[in-house]
PDB file of C-alpha atoms in Angstrom:
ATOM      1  CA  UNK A1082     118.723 111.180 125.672  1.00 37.00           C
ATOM      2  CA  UNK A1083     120.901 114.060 127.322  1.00 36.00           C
ATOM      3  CA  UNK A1084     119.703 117.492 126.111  1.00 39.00           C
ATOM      4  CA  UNK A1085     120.055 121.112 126.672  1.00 36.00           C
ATOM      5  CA  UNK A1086     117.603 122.383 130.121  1.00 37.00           C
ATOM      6  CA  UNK A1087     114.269 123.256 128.381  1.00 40.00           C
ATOM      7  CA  UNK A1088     113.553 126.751 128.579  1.00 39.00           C
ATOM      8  CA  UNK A1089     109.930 128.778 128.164  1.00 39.00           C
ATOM      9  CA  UNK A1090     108.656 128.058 124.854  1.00 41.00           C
ATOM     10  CA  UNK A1091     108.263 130.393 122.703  1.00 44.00           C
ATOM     11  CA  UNK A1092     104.779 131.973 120.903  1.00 47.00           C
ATOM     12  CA  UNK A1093     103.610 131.471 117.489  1.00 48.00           C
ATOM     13  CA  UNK A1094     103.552 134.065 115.465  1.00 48.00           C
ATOM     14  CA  UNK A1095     100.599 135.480 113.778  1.00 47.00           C
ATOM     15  CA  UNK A1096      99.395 133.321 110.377  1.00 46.00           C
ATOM     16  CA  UNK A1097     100.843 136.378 108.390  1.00 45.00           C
ATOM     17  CA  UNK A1098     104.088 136.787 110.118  1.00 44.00           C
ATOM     18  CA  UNK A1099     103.215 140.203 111.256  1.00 44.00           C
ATOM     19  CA  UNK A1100     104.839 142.321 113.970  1.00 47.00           C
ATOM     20  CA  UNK A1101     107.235 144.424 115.283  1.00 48.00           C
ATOM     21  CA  UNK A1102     109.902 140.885 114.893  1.00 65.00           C
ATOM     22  CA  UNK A1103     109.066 138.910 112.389  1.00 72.00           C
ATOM     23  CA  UNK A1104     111.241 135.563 112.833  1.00 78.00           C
ATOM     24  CA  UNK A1105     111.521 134.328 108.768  1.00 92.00           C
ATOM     25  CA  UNK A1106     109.717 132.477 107.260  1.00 95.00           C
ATOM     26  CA  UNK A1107     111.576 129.335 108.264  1.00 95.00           C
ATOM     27  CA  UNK A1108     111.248 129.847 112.097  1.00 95.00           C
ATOM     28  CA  UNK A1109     107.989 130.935 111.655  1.00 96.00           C
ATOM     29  CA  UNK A1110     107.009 127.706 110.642  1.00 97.00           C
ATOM     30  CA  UNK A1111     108.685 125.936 113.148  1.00 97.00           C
ATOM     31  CA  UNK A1112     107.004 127.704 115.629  1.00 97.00           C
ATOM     32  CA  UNK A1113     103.869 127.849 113.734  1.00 97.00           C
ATOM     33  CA  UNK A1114     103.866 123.373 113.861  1.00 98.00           C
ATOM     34  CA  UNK A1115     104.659 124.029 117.442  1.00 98.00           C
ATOM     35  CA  UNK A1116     101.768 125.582 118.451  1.00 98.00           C
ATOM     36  CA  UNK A1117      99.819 123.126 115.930  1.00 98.00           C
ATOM     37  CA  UNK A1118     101.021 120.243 118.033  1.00 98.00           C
ATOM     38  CA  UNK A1119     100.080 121.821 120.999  1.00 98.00           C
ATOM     39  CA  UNK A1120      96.631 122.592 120.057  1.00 97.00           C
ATOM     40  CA  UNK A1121      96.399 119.005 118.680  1.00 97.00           C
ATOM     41  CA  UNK A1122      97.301 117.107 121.258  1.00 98.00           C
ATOM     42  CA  UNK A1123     100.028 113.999 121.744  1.00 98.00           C
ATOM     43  CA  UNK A1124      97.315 111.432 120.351  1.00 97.00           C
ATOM     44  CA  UNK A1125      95.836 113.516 117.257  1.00 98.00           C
ATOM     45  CA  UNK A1126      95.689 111.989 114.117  1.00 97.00           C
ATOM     46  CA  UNK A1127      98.780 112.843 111.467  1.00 97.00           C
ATOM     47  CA  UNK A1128      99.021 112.899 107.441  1.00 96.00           C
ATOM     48  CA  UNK A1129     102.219 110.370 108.463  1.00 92.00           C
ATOM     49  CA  UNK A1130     100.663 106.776 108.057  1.00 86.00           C
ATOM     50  CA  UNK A1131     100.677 105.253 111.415  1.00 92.00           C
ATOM     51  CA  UNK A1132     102.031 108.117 113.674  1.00 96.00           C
ATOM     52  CA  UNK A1133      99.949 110.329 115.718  1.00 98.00           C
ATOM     53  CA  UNK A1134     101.522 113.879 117.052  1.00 98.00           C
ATOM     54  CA  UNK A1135     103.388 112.503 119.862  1.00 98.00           C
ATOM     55  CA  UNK A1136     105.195 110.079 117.148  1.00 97.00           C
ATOM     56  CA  UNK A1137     105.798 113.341 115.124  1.00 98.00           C
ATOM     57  CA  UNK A1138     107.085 115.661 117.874  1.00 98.00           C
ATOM     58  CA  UNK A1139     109.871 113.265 118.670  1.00 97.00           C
ATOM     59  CA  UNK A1140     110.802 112.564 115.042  1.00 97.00           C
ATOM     60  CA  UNK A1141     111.175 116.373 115.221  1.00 97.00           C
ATOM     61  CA  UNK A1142     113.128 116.386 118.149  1.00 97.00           C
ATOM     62  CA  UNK A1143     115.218 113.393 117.225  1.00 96.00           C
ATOM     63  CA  UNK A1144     116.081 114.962 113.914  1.00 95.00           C
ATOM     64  CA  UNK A1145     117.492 117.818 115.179  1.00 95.00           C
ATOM     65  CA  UNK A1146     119.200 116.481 118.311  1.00 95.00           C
ATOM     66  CA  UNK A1147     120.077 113.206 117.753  1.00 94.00           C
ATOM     67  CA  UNK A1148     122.872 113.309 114.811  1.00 91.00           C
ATOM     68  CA  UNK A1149     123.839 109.221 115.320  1.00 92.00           C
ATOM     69  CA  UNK A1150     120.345 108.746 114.444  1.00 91.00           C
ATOM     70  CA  UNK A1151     118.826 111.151 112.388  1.00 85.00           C
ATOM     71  CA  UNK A1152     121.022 109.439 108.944  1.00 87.00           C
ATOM     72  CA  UNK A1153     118.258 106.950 109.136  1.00 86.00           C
ATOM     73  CA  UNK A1154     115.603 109.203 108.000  1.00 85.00           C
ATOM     74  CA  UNK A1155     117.022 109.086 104.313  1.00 82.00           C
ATOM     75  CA  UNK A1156     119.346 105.815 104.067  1.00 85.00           C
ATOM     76  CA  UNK A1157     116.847 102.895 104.628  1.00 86.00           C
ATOM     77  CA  UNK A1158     119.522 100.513 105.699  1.00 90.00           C
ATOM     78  CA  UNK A1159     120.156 102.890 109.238  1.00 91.00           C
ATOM     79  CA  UNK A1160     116.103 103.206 109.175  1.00 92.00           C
ATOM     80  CA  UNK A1161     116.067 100.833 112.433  1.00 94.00           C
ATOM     81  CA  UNK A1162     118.133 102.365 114.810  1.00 95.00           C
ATOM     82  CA  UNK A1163     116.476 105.772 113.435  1.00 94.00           C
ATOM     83  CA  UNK A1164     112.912 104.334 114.580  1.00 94.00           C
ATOM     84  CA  UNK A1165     114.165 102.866 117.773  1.00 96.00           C
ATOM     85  CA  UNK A1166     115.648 106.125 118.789  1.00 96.00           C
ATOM     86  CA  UNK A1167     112.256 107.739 118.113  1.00 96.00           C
ATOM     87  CA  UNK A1168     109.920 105.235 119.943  1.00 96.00           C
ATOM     88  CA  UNK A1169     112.266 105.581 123.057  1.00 97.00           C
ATOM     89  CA  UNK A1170     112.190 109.146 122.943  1.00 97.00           C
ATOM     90  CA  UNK A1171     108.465 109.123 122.255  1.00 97.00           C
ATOM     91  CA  UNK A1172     108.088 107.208 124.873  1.00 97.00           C
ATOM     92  CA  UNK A1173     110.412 108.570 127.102  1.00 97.00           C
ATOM     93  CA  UNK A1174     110.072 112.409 127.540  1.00 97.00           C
ATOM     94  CA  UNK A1175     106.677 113.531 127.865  1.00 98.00           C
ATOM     95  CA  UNK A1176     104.733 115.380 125.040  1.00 98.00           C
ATOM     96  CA  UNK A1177     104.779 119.115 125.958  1.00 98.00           C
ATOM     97  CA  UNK A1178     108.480 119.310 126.319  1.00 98.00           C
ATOM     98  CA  UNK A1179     108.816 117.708 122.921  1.00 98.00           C
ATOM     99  CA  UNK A1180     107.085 120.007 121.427  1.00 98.00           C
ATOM    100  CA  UNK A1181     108.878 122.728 123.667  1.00 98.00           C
ATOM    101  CA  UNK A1182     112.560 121.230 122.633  1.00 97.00           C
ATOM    102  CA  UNK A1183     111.571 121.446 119.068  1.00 98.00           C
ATOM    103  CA  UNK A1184     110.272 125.178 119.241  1.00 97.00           C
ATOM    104  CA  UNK A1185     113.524 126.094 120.820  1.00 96.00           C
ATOM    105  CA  UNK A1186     115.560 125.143 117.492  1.00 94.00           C
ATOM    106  CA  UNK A1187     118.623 122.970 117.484  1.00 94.00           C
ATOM    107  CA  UNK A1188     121.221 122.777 120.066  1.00 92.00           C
ATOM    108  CA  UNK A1189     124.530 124.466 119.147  1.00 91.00           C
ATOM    109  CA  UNK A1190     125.934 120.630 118.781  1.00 91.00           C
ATOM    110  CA  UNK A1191     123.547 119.765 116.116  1.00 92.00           C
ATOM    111  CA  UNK A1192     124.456 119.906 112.157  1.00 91.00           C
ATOM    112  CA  UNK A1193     120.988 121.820 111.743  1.00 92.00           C
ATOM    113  CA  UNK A1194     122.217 124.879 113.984  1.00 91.00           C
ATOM    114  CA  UNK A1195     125.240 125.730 111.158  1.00 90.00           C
ATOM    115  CA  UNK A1196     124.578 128.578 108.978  1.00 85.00           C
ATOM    116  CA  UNK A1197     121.983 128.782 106.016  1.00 87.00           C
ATOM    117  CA  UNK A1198     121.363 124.915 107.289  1.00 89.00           C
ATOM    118  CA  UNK A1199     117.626 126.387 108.825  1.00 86.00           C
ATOM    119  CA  UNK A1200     116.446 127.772 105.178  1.00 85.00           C
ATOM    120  CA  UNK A1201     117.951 124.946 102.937  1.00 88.00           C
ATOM    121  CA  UNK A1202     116.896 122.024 105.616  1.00 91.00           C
ATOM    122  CA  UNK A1203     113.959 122.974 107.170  1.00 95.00           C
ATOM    123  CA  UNK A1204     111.292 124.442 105.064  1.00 95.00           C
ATOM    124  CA  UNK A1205     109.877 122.299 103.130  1.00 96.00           C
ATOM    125  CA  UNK A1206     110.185 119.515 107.053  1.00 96.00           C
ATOM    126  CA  UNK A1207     108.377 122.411 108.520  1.00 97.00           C
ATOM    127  CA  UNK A1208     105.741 123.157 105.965  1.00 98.00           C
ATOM    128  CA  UNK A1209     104.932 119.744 104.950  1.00 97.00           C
ATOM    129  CA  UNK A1210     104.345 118.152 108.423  1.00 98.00           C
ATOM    130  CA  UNK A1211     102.416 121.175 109.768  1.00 98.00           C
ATOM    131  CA  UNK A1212     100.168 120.301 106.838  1.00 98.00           C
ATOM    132  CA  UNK A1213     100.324 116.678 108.148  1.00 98.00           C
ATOM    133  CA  UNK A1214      98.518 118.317 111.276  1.00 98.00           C
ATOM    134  CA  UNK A1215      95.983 120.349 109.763  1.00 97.00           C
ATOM    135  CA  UNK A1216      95.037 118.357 107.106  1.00 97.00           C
ATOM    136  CA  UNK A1217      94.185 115.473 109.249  1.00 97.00           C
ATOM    137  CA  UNK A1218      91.289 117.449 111.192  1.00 94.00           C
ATOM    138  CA  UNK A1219      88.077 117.581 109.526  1.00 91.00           C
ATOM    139  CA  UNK A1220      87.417 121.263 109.384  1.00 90.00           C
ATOM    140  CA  UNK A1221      91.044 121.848 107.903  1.00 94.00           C
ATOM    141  CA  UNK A1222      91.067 124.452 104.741  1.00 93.00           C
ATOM    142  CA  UNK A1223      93.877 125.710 102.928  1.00 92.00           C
ATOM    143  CA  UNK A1224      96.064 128.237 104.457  1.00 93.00           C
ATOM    144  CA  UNK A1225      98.220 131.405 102.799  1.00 93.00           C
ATOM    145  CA  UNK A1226     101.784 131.510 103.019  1.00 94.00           C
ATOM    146  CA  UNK A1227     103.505 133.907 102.749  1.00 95.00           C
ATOM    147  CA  UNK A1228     105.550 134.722  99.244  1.00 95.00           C
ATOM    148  CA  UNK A1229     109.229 134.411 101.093  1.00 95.00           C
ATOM    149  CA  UNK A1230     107.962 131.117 102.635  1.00 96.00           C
ATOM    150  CA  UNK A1231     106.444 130.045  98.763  1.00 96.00           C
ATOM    151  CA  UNK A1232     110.022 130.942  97.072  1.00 95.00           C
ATOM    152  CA  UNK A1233     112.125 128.802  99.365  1.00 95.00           C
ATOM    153  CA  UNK A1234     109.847 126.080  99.354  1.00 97.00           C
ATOM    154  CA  UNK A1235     109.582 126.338  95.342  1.00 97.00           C
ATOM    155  CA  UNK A1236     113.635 126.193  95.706  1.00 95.00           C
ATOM    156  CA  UNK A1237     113.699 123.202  97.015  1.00 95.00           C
ATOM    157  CA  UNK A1238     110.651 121.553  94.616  1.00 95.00           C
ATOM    158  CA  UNK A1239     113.824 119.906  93.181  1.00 92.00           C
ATOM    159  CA  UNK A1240     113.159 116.767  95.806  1.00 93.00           C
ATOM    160  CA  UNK A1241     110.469 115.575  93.834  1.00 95.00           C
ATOM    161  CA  UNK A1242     113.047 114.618  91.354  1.00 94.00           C
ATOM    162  CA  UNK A1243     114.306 112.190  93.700  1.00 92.00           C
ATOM    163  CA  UNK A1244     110.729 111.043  95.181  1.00 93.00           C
ATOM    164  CA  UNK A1245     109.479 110.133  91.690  1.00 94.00           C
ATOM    165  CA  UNK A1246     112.745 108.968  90.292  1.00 91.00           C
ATOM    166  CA  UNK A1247     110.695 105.872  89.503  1.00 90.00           C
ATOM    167  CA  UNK A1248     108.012 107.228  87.806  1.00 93.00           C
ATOM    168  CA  UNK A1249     107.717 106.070  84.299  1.00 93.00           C
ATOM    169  CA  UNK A1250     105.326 109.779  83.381  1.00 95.00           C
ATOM    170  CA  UNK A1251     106.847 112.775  82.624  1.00 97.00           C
ATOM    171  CA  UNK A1252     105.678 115.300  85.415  1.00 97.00           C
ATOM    172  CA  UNK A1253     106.004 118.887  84.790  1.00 98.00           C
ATOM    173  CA  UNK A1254     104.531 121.382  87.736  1.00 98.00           C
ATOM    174  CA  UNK A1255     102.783 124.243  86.797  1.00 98.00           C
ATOM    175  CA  UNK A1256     101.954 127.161  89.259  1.00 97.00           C
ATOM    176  CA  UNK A1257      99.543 129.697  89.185  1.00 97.00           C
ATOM    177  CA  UNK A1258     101.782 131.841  87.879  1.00 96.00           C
ATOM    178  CA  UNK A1259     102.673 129.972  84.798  1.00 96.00           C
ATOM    179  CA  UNK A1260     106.120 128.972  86.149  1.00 97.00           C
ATOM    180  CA  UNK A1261     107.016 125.348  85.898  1.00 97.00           C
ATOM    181  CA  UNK A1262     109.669 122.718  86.182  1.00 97.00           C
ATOM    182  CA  UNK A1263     109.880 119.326  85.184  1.00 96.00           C
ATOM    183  CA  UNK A1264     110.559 116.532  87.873  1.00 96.00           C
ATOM    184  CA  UNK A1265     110.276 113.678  86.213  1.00 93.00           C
ATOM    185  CA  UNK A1266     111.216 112.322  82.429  1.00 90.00           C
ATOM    186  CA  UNK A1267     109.334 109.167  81.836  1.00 87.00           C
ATOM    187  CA  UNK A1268     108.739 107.698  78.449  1.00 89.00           C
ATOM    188  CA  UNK A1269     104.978 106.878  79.343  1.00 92.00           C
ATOM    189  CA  UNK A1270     103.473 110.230  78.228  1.00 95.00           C
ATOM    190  CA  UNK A1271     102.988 113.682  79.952  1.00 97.00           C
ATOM    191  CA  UNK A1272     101.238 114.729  82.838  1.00 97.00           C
ATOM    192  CA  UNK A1273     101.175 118.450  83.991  1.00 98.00           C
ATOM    193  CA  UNK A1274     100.202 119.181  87.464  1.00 98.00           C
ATOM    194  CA  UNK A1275      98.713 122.184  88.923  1.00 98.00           C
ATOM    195  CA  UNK A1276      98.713 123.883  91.814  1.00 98.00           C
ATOM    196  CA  UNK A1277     100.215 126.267  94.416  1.00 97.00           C
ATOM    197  CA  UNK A1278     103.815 126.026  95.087  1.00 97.00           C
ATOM    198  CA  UNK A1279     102.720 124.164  99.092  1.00 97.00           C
ATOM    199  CA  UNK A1280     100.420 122.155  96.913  1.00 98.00           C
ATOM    200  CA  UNK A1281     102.565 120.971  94.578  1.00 98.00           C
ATOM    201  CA  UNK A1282     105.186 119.980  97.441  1.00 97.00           C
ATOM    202  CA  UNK A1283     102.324 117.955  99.673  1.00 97.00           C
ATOM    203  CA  UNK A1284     101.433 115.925  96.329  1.00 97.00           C
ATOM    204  CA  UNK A1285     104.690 115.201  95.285  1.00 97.00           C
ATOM    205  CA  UNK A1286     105.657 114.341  99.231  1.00 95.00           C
ATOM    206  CA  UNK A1287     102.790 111.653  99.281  1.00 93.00           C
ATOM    207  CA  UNK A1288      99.968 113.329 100.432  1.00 95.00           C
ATOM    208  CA  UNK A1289      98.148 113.179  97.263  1.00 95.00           C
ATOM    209  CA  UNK A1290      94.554 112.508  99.168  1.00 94.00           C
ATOM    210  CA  UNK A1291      95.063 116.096 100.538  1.00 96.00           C
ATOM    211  CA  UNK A1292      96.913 117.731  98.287  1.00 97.00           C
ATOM    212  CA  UNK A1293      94.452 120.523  96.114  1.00 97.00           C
ATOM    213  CA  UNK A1294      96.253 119.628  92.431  1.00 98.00           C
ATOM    214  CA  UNK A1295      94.710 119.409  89.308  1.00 98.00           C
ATOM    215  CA  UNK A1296      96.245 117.028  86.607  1.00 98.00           C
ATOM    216  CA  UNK A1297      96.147 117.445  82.546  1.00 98.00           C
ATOM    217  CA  UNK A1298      97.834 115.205  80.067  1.00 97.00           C
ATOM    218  CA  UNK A1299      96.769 112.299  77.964  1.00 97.00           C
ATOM    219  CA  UNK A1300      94.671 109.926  79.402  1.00 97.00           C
ATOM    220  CA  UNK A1301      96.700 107.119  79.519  1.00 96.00           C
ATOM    221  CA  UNK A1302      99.500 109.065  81.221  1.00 96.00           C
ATOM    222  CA  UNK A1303      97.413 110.673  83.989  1.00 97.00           C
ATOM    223  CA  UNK A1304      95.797 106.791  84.554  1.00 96.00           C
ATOM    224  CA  UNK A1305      99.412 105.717  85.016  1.00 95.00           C
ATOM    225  CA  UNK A1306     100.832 108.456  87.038  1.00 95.00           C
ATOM    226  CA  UNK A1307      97.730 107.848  89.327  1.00 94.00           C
ATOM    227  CA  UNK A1308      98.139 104.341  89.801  1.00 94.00           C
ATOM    228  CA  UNK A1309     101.928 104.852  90.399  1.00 92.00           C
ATOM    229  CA  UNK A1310     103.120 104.787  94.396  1.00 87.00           C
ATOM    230  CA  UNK A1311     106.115 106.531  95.616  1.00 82.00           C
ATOM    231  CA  UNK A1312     107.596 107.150  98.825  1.00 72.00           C
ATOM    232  CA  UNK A1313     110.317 109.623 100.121  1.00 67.00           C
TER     233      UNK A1313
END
């Protein structure tokens, strides 16, 4: 895989985006899951059944510079060559300059380095699979985001309409703040869920062991939403 010469990577910023240049929220999460892959290590455990960080740093990397292989992420028939691109990679360039060639962003070649591409792609990629490293540590605890980083990602809470497409419950999210939207219209009852806008996203993106959500509807509908599976 021919890429751009690695440069030094850059620093995380601190957990509350402070300083005299604050990145966004967006790159501040990319180099926030950085330096969480660093710290982890290339064999640490991951919230992405069967990969461990290594197998997430190059999915990373291959999203963003790989364009012939990255439409297998989201069209199961091109799923293959996607995975066989990744495992090569994976395999191929070792760990710390994965995780360097991610923190660096996209090359200019790549679709992700076009304008407002970062904010509408990345955030909830970003957020979600740095939770898929924290959350699959022991000690982990909820973090704070911060409320630019909570509005983009509530933005784009329209995905779960297409990740529970299937369900036969109606969902309807509810945040702290009262605000809600509806993401799915099954005929099998109601279920609200609750929770923060980052919880919310990690329950409706699969990780529903991990994800702090509280559900209320009938019984019958909550046993059945439960019981449902979904996928991205």
């Amino acid at each position: 895989m021919s890429t751009p010469d690695d440069g030094p990577a850059p620093s995380a910023p601190k957990q509350d985006g402070s300083g005299p240049a604050d990145p966004g929220p967006v790159r501040r999460e990319r180099l926030l899951l950085a330096a969480a892959l660093r710290e982890a290590g290339p064999g640490a455990a991951t919230e992405c059944a069967g990969w461990d960080a290594r197998d997430l740093a190059a999915h990373l990397v291959v999203r963003e510079r790989r364009p012939d292989a990255a439409p297998g992420i989201l069209l199961p028939p091109l799923a293959f060559y996607t995975e066989r691109v990744r495992r090569r990679t994976a395999r191929a360039v070792p760990f710390e300059r994965l995780v360097e060639r991610f923190a660096q962003g996209p090359p200019k070649f790549s679709p992700y380095a076009l304008p407002g591409v970062d904010k509408n792609a990345n955030a909830v990629e970003f957020f979600v699979h740095h939770e898929d490293i924290r959350r699959a540590r022991p000690d982990w605890e909820p973090r704070d985001i911060s409320p630019e980083l909570e509005e983009l990602l509530w933005r784009r809470i329209k995905i779960a309409r297409f990740v529970l497409r299937k369900v036969q419950v109606e969902v309807t999210f509810v945040r702290p703040d009262g605000r809600a939207a509806r993401v799915s219209g099954g005929s099998r009852g109601a279920v609200r869920v609750h929770g923060p806008v980052g919880e919310l996203l990690l329950w409706a993106l699969g990780r529903r062991d991990v994800a702090k959500v509280r559900l209320t509807g009938a019984t019958d509908a909550v046993k059945t939403l439960t019981e449902t599976g979904w996928s991205l």
